Tab-separated table of C-alpha atoms and ligand atoms in Angstrom:
chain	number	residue	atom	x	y	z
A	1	UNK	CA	20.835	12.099	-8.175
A	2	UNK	CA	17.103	11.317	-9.042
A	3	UNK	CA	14.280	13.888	-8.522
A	4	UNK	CA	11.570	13.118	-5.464
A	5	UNK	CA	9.481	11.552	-8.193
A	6	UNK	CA	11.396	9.306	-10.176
A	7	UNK	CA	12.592	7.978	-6.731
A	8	UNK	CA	9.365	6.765	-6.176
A	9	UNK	CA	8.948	5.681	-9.910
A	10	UNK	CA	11.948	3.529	-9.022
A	11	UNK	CA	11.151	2.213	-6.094
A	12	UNK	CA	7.578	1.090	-5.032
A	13	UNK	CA	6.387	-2.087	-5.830
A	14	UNK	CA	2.334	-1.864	-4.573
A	15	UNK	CA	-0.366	-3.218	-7.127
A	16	UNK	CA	-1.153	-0.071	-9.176
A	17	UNK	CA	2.300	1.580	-8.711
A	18	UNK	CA	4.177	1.459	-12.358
A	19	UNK	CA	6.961	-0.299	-11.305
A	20	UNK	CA	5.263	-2.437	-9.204
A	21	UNK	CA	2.989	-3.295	-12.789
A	22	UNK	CA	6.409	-3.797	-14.085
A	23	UNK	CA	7.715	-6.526	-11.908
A	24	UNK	CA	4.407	-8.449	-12.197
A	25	UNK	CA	4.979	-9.110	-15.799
A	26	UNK	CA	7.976	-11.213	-14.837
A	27	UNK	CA	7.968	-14.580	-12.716
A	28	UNK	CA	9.051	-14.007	-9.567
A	29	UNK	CA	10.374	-16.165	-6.589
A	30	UNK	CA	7.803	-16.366	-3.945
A	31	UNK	CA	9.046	-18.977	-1.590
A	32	UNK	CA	11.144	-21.483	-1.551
A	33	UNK	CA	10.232	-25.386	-2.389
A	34	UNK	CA	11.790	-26.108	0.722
A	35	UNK	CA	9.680	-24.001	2.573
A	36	UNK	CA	6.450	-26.306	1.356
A	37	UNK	CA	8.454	-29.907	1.274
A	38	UNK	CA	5.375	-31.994	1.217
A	39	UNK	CA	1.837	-32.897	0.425
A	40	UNK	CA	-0.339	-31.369	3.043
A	41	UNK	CA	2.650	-29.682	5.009
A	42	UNK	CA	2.317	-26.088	6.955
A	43	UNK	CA	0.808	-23.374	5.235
A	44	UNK	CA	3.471	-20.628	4.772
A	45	UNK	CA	3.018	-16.929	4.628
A	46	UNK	CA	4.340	-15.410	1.805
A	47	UNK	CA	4.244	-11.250	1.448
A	48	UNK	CA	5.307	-10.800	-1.962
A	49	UNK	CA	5.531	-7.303	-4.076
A	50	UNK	CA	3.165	-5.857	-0.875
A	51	UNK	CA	0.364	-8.234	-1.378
A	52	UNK	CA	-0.163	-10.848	1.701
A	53	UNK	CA	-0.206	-14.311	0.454
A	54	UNK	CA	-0.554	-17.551	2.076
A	55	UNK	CA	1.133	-20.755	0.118
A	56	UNK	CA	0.320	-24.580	0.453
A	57	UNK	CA	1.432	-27.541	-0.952
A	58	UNK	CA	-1.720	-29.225	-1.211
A	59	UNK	CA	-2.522	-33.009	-1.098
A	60	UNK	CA	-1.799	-33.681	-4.858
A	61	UNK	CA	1.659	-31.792	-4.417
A	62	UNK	CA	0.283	-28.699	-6.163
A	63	UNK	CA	1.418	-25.567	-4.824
A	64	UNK	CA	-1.206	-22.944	-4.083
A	65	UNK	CA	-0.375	-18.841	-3.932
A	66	UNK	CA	-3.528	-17.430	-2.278
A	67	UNK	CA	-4.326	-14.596	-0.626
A	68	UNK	CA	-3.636	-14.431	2.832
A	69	UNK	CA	-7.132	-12.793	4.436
A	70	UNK	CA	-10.184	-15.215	3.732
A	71	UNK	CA	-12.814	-14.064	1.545
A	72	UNK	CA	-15.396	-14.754	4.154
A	73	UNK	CA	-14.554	-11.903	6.884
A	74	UNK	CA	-10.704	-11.982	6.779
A	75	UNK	CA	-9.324	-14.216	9.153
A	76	UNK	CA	-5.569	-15.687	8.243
A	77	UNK	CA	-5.812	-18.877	5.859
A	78	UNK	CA	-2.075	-19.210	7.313
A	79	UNK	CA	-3.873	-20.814	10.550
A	80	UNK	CA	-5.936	-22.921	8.167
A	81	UNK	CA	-6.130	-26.578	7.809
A	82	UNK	CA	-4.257	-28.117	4.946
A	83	UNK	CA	-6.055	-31.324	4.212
A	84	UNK	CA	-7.124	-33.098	1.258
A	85	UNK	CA	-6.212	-30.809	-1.804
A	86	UNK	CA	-7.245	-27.670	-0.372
A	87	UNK	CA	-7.217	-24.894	2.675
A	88	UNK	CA	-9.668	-24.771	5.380
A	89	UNK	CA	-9.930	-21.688	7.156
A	90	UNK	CA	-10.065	-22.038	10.836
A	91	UNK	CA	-13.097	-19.827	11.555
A	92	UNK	CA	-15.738	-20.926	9.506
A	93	UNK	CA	-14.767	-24.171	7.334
A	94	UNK	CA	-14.759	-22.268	3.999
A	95	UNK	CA	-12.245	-23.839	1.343
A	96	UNK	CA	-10.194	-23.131	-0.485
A	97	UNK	CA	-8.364	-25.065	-3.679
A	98	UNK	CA	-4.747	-24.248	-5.257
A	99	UNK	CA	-6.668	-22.097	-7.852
A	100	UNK	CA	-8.471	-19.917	-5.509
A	101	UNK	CA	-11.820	-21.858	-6.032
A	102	UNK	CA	-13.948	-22.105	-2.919
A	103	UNK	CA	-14.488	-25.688	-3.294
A	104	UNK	CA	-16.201	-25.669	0.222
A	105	UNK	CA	-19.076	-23.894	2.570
A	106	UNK	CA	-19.948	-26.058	5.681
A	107	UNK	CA	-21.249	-22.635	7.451
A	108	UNK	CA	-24.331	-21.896	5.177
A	109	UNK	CA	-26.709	-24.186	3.845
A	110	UNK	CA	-26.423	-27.767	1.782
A	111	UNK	CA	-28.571	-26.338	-1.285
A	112	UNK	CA	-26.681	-23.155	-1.098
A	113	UNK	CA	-25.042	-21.759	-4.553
A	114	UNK	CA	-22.930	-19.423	-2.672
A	115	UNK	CA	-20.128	-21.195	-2.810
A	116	UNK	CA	-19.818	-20.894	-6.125
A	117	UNK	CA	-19.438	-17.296	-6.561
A	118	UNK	CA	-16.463	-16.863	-4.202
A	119	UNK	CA	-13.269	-17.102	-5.126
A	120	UNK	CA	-9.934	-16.495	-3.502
A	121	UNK	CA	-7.404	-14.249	-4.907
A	122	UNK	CA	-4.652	-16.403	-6.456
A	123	UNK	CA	-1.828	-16.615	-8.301
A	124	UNK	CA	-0.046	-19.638	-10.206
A	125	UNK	CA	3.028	-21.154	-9.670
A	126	UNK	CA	5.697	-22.488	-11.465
A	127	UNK	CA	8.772	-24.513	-9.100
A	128	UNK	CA	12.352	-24.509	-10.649
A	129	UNK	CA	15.887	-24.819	-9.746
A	130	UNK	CA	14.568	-25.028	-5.902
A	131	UNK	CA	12.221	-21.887	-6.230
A	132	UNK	CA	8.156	-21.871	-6.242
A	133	UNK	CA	8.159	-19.069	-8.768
A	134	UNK	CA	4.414	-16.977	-9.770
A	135	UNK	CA	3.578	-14.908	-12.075
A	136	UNK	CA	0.852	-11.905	-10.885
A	137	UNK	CA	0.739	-9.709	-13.512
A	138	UNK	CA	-2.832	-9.548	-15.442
A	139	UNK	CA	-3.659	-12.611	-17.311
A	140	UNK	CA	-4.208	-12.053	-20.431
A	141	UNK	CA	-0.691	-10.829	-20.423
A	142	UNK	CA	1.100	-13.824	-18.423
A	143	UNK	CA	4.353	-13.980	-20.163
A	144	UNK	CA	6.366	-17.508	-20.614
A	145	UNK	CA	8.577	-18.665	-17.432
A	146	UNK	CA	12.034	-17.898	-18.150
A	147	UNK	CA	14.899	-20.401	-17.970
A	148	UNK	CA	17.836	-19.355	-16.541
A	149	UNK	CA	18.939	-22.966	-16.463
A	150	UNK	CA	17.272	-24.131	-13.862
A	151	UNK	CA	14.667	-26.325	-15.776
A	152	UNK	CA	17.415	-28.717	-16.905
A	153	UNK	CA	19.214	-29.222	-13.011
A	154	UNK	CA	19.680	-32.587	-11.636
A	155	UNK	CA	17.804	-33.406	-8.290
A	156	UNK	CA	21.546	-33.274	-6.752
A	157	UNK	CA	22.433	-30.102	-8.426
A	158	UNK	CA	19.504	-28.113	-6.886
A	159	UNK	CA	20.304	-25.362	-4.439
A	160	UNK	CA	18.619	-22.158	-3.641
A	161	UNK	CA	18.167	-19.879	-1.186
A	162	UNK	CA	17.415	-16.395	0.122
A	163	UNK	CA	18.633	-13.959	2.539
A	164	UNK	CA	16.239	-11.093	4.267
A	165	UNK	CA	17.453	-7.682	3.937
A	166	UNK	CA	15.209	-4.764	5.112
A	167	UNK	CA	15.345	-1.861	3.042
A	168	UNK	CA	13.941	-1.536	-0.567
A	169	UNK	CA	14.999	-3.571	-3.312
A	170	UNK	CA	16.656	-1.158	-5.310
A	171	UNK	CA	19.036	0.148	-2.955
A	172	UNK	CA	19.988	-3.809	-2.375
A	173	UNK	CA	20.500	-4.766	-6.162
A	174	UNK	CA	22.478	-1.212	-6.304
A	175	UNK	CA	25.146	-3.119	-4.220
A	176	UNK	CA	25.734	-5.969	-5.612
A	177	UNK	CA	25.918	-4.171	-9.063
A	178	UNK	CA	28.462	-1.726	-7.735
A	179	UNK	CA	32.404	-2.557	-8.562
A	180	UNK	CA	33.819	-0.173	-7.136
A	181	UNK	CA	33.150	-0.524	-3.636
A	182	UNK	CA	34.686	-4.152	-3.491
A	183	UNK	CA	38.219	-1.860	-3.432
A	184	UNK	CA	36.713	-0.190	-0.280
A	185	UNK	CA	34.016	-2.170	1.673
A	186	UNK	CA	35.172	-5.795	1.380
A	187	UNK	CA	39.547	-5.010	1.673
A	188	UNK	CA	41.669	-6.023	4.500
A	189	UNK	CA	45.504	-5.121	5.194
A	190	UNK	CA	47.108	-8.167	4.500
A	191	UNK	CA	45.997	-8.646	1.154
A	192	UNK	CA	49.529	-6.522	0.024
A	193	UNK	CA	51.251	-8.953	2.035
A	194	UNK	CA	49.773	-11.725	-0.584
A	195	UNK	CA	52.574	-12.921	-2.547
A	196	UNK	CA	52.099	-13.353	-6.742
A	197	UNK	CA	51.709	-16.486	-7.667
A	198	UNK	CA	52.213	-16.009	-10.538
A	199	UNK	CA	48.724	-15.358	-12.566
A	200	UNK	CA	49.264	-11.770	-12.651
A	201	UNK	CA	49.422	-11.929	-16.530
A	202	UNK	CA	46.682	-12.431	-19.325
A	203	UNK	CA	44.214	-14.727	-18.388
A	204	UNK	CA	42.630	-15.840	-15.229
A	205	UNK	CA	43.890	-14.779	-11.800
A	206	UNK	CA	43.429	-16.886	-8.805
A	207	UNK	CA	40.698	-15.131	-6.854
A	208	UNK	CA	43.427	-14.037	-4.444
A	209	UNK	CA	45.337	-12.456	-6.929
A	210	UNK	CA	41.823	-10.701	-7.756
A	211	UNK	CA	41.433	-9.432	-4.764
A	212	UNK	CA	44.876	-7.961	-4.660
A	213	UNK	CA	43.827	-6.127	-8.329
A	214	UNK	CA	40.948	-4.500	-6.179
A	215	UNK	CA	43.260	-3.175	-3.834
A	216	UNK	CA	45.783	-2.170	-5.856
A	217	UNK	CA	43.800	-0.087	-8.334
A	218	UNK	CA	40.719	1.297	-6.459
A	219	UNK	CA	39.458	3.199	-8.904
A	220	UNK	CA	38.071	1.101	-11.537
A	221	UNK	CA	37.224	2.568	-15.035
A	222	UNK	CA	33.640	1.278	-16.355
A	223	UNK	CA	32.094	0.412	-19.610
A	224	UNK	CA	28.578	-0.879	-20.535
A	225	UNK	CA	26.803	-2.295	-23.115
A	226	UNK	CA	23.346	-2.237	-23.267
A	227	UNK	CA	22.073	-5.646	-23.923
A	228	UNK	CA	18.621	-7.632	-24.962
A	229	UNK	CA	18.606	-8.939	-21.266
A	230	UNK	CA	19.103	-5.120	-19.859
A	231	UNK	CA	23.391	-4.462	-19.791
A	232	UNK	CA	26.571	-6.297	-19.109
A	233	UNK	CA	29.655	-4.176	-18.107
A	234	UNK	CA	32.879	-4.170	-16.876
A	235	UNK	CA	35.245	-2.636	-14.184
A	236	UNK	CA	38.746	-2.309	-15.234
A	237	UNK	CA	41.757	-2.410	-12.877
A	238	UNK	CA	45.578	-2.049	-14.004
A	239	UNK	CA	47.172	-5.161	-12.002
A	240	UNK	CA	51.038	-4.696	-10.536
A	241	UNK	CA	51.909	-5.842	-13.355
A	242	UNK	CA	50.602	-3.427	-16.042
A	243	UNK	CA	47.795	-5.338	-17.467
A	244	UNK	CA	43.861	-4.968	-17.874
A	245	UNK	CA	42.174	-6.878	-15.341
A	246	UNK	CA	38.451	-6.751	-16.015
A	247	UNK	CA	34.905	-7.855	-13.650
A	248	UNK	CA	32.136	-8.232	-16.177
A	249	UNK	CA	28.680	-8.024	-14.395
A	250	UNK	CA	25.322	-7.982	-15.909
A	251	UNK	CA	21.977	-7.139	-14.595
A	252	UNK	CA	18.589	-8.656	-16.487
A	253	UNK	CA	15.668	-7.309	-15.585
A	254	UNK	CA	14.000	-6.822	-13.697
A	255	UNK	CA	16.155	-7.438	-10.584
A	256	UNK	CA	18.622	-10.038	-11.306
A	257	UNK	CA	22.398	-9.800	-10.964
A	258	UNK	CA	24.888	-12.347	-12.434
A	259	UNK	CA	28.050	-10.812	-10.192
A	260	UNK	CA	31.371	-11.029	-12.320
A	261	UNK	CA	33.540	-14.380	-11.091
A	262	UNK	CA	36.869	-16.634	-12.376
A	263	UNK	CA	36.382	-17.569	-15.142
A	264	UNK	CA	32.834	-16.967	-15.774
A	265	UNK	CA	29.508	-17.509	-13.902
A	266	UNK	CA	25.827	-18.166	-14.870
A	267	UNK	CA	24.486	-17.860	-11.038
A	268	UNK	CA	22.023	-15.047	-10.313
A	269	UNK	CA	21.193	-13.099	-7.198
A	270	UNK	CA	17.938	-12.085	-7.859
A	271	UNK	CA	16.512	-8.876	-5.587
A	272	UNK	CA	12.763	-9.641	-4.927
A	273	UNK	CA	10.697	-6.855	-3.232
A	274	UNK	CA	8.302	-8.118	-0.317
A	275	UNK	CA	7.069	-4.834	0.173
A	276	UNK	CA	8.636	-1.300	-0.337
A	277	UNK	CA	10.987	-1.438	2.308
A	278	UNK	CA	11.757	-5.149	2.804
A	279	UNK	CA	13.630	-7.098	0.653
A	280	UNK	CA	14.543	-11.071	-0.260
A	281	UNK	CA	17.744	-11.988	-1.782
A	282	UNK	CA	17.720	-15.370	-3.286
A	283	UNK	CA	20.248	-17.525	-5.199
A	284	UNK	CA	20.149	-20.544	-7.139
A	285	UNK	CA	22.435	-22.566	-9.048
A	286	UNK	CA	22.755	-23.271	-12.570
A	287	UNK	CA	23.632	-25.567	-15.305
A	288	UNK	CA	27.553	-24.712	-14.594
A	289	UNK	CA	29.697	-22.504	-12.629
A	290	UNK	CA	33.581	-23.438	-13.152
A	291	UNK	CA	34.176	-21.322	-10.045
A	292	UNK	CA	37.755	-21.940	-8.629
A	293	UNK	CA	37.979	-25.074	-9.731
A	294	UNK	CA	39.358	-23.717	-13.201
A	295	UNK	CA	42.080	-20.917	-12.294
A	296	UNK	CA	43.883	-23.112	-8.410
A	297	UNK	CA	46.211	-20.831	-7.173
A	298	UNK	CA	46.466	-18.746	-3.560
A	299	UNK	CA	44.105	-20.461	-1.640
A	300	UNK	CA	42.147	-16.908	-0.855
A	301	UNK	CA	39.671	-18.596	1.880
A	302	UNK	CA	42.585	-19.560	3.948
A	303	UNK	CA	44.282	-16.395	3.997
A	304	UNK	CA	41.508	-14.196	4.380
A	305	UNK	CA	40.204	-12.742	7.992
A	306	UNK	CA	36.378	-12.800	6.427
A	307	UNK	CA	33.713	-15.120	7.156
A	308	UNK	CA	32.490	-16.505	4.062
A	309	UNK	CA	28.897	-18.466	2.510
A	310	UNK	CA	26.221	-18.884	5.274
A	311	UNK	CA	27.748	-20.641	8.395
A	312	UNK	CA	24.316	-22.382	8.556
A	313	UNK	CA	21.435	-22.518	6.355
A	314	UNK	CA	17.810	-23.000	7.904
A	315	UNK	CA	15.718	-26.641	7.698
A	316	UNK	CA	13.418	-24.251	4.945
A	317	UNK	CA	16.994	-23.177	2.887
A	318	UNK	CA	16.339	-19.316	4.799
A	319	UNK	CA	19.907	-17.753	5.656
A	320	UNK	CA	19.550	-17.014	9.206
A	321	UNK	CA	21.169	-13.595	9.962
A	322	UNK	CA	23.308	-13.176	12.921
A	323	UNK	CA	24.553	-9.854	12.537
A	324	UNK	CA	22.071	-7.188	11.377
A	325	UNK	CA	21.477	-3.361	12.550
A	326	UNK	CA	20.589	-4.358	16.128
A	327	UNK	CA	23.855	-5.528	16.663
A	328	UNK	CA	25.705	-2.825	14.022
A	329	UNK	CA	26.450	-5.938	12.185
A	330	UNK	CA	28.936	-7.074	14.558
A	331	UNK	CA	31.386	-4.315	13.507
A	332	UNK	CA	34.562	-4.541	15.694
A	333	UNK	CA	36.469	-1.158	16.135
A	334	UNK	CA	39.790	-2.492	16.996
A	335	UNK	CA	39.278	-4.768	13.595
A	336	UNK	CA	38.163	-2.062	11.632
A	337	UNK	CA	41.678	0.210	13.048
A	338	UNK	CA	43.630	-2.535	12.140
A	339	UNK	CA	43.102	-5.577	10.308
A	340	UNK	CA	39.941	-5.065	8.278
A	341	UNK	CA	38.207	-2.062	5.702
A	342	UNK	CA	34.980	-2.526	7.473
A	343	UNK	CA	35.342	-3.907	10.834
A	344	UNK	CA	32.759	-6.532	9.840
A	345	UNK	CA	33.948	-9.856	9.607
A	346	UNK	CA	30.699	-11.700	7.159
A	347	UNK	CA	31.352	-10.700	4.560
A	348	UNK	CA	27.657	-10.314	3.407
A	349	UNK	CA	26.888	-8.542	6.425
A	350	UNK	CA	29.600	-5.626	4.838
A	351	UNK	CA	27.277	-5.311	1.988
A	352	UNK	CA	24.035	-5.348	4.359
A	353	UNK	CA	25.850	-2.541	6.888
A	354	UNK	CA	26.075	-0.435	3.954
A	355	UNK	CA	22.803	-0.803	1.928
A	356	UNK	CA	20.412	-1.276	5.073
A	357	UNK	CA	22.143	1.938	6.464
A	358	UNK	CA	20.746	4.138	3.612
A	359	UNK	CA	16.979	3.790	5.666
A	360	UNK	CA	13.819	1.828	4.408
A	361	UNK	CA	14.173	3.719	1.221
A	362	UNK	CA	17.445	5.904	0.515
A	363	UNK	CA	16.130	9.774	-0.045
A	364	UNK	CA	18.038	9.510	-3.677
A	365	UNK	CA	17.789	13.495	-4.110
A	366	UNK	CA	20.765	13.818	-1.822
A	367	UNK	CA	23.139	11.786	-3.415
A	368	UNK	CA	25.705	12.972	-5.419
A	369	UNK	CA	27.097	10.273	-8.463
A	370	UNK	CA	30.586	9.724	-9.756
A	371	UNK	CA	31.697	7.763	-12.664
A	372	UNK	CA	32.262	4.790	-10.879
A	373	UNK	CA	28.212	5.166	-10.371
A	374	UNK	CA	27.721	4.475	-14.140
A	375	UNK	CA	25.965	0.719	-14.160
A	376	UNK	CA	23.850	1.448	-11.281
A	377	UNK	CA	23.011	4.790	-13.304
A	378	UNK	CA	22.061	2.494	-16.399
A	379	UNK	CA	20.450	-0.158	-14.578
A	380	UNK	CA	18.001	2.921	-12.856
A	381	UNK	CA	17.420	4.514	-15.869
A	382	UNK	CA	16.286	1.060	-17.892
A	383	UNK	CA	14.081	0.118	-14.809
A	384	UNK	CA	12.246	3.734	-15.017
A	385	UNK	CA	12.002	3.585	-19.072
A	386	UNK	CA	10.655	-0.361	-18.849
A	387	UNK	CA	7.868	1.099	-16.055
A	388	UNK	CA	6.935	3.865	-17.822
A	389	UNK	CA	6.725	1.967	-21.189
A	390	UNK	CA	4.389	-0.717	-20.068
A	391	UNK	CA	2.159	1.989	-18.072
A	392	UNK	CA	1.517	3.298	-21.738
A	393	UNK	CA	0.455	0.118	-22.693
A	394	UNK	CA	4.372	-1.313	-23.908
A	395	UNK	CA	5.233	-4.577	-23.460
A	396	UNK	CA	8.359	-5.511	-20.770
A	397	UNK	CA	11.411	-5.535	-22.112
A	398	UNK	CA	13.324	-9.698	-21.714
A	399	UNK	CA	10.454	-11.505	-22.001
A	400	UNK	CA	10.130	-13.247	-25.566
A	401	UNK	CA	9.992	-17.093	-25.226
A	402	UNK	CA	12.936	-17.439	-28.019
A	403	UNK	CA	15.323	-15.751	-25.579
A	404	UNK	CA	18.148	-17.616	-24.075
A	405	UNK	CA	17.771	-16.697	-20.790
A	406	UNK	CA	20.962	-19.234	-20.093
A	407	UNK	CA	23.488	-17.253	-22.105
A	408	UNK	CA	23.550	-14.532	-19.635
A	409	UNK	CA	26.926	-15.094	-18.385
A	410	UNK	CA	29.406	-12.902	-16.027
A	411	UNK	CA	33.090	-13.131	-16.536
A	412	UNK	CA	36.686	-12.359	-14.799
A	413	UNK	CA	40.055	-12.167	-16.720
A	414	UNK	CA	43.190	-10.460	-17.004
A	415	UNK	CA	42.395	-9.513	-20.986
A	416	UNK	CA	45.060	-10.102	-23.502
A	417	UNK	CA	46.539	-7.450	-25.414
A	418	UNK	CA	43.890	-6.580	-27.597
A	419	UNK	CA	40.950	-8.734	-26.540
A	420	UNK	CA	37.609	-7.288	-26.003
A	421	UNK	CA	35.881	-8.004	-22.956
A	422	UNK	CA	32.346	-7.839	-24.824
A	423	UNK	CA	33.359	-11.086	-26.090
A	424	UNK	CA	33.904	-12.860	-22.580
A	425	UNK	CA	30.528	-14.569	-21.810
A	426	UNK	CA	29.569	-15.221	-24.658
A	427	UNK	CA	29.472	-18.419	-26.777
A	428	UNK	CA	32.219	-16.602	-28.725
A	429	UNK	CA	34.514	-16.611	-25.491
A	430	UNK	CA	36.902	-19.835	-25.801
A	431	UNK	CA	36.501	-21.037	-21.813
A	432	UNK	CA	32.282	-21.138	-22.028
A	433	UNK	CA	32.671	-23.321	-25.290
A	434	UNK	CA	34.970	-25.370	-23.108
A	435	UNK	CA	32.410	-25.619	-20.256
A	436	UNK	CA	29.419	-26.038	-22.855
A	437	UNK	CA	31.111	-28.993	-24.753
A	438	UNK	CA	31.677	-30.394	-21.131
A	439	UNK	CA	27.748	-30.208	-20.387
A	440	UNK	CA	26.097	-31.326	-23.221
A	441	UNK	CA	22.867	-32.029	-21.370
A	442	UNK	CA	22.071	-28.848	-22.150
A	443	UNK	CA	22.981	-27.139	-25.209
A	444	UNK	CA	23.630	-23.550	-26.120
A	445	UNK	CA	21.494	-21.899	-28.597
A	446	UNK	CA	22.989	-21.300	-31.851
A	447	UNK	CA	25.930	-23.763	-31.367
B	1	FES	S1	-13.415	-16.019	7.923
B	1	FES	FE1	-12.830	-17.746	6.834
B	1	FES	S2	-14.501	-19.068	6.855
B	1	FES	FE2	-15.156	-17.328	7.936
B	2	FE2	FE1	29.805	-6.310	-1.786
């Protein structure tokens, strides 16, 4: 439970709001490339941490981050003209380049100054891994871009996108760092009816034998450990077969999520405000994710009754969503008596029918916690400390360009007797130095 105020502490984003000071100290995902493929292409709105922006590509291949209103009286630069290296606004002429500079003022005189003391609100832009990222925090104070390993990513090994969810961040990035609910929400009947093949024992389990683990023991213990990125921690199952079956998650701040998968993963879901009570949920690939290929087994996809991935992705990389509250996220009653947890067959949509249910912003002074609540706990009460510390003038915590913002790794694995799971992710852990000496492009730090 959080009081009235530190609900709002958590929550709102606006400029002058401390969390919303937080997040712009951090470079965020504003669009997607894809959304701005080419030189002179549409103008794309862009609402972003509340603020209105418009973004171009402009004729160089620059990417502009302006705001959305023109400086003149207001009208939408979105409607503008994108032609050589800047924005026109449709009601007047004024223009405007990538930087904000008015570069242009057809409506008042040819001597006229004026021009030159008009600028546009903007904010710059940094594209990686498929993302235009931007930083708009205060300037003095920009703080390096961070590489998750997405600097070092072939052309062909690019792929990001995002997902529209409306209701507030928080509550969204509460989901995806909650294990316990994935022995609830996302369960169907037959998984009993899976037989063993045979990876019930120390090391990894074929994600169908996972998924039986989540059923079978549906109250997972956790453990954290605080971390310099925010906190990794684990859920831990006993497996039919009497051993420790753990889901190591970690959350960096300020609102990404690398979601615990066989054997490991280095893909983030990050949880990026538009506003209070909308929310975008992108993903992007890294340097590696071993994914299934490394653990074979039950073939989980074919067994399963869920709809998995996006069945479509838009020409601008935006998941379309088919089943939202309008339609009660396609739940199916009969389904939900007898074949599924939910009733929902996307998956995804299970996790939206819960989170988007809450309302805009969930009224956190009614909840009551359990001890299955403890990361999302943690991860609330680091977000609140990191606000409040760089209201008072502190600096944000994850930040420091000698960080390796790669190393932030998730991990699955049925431990063996003895091992410690705060090992598994790490550059310590025996399968990432197997994947690292595989990918030498890009190196670890310290190895
Ligand atoms: S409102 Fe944009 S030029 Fe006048
Ligand atoms: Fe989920």
């Amino acid at each position: 439970m959080l009081s009235a105020q530190d609900n709002e502490l958590l929550t709102r984003v606006g400029p002058g709001t401390p969390m919303g000071e937080l997040l712009r100290r951090y470079w965020t995902p504003a669009l997607l490339i894809s959304e701005v493929p080419t030189p002179d292409s549409d103008p794309v709105r862009v609402r972003l941490l509340g603020e209105d922006l418009v973004a171009f590509r402009d004729t160089n291949g620059r990417v502009g981050l302006i705001q959305e209103n023109c400086p003149h009286r207001g009208a939408s630069l979105y409607f503008g003209r994108n032609e050589e290296c800047g924005l026109r606004c449709p009601y007047h002429g004024w223009k405007f380049d990538a930087d904000g500079a008015c570069v242009d003022m057809p409506s008042e005189p040819p001597n006229s100054v004026f021009k030159d003391k008009v600028t546009a609100k903007a904010y710059p832009t940094h594209e990686s891994g498929g993302i235009v990222w931007t930083y708009m925090g205060p300037a003095d104070k920009m703080t390096p871009f961070r590489d998750f390993g997405t600097e070092s990513l072939e052309p062909d090994q690019v792929a990001a996108t995002k997902l529209n969810t409306p209701c507030n961040w928080v509550q969204a990035m509460e989901g995806n760092l909650d294990t316990s609910h994935i022995s609830w929400l996302h369960q169907w009947d037959g998984v009993d009816d899976i037989p063993d093949d045979g990876s019930d024992k120390p090391g990894y389990p074929s994600n169908a034998m996972s998924w039986k683990f989540w059923r079978h023991d549906r109250a997972p213990r956790l453990e954290i450990e605080d971390t310099w990125y925010g906190f990794k921690y684990v859920g831990i199952r006993d497996t039919p077969n009497g051993h420790k079956h753990v889901r190591m998650s970690a959350f960096c701040f300020p609102y990404n999520t690398v979601i615990a998968s066989v054997p490991f993963s280095t893909g983030h879901g990050l949880f990026v405000p538009i506003d209070d009570h909308n929310t975008w949920r992108y993903s992007f690939s890294t340097r590696v994710n071993p994914g299934l290929q490394e653990v074979g087994g039950t073939n989980l996809f074919a067994l399963s009754p869920f709809e998995f991935g996006p069945a479509e992705v838009g020409r601008n990389g935006i998941i379309p969503r088919r089943y939202t509250a309008e339609n009660d996220y396609g739940i199916d009653r009969a389904e939900q008596r007898n074949v599924t947890y939910s009733g929902v067959r996307e998956f995804i949509s299970q996790d939206f029918m819960v989170t988007e249910s809450m309302g805009p912003i969930y009224d956190r002074t009614q909840e009551r916690l359990g001890t299955s609540d403890k990361a999302i706990i943690r991860m609330r009460r680091l977000l609140m400390a990191a606000a409040k510390s760089v209201a008072e003038g502190g600096e944000p915590p994850a930040v420091a360009p000698d960080l390796d913002y790669r190393s932030i790794r998730s991990a699955e694995k049925i431990l063996e007797p003895g091992e410690d799971w705060r090992v598994l992710g790490t550059s310590d852990d025996p399968m990432v130095q197997k994947y690292d000496a595989g990918n030498s492009r890009v190196p670890v730090a310290g190895s």
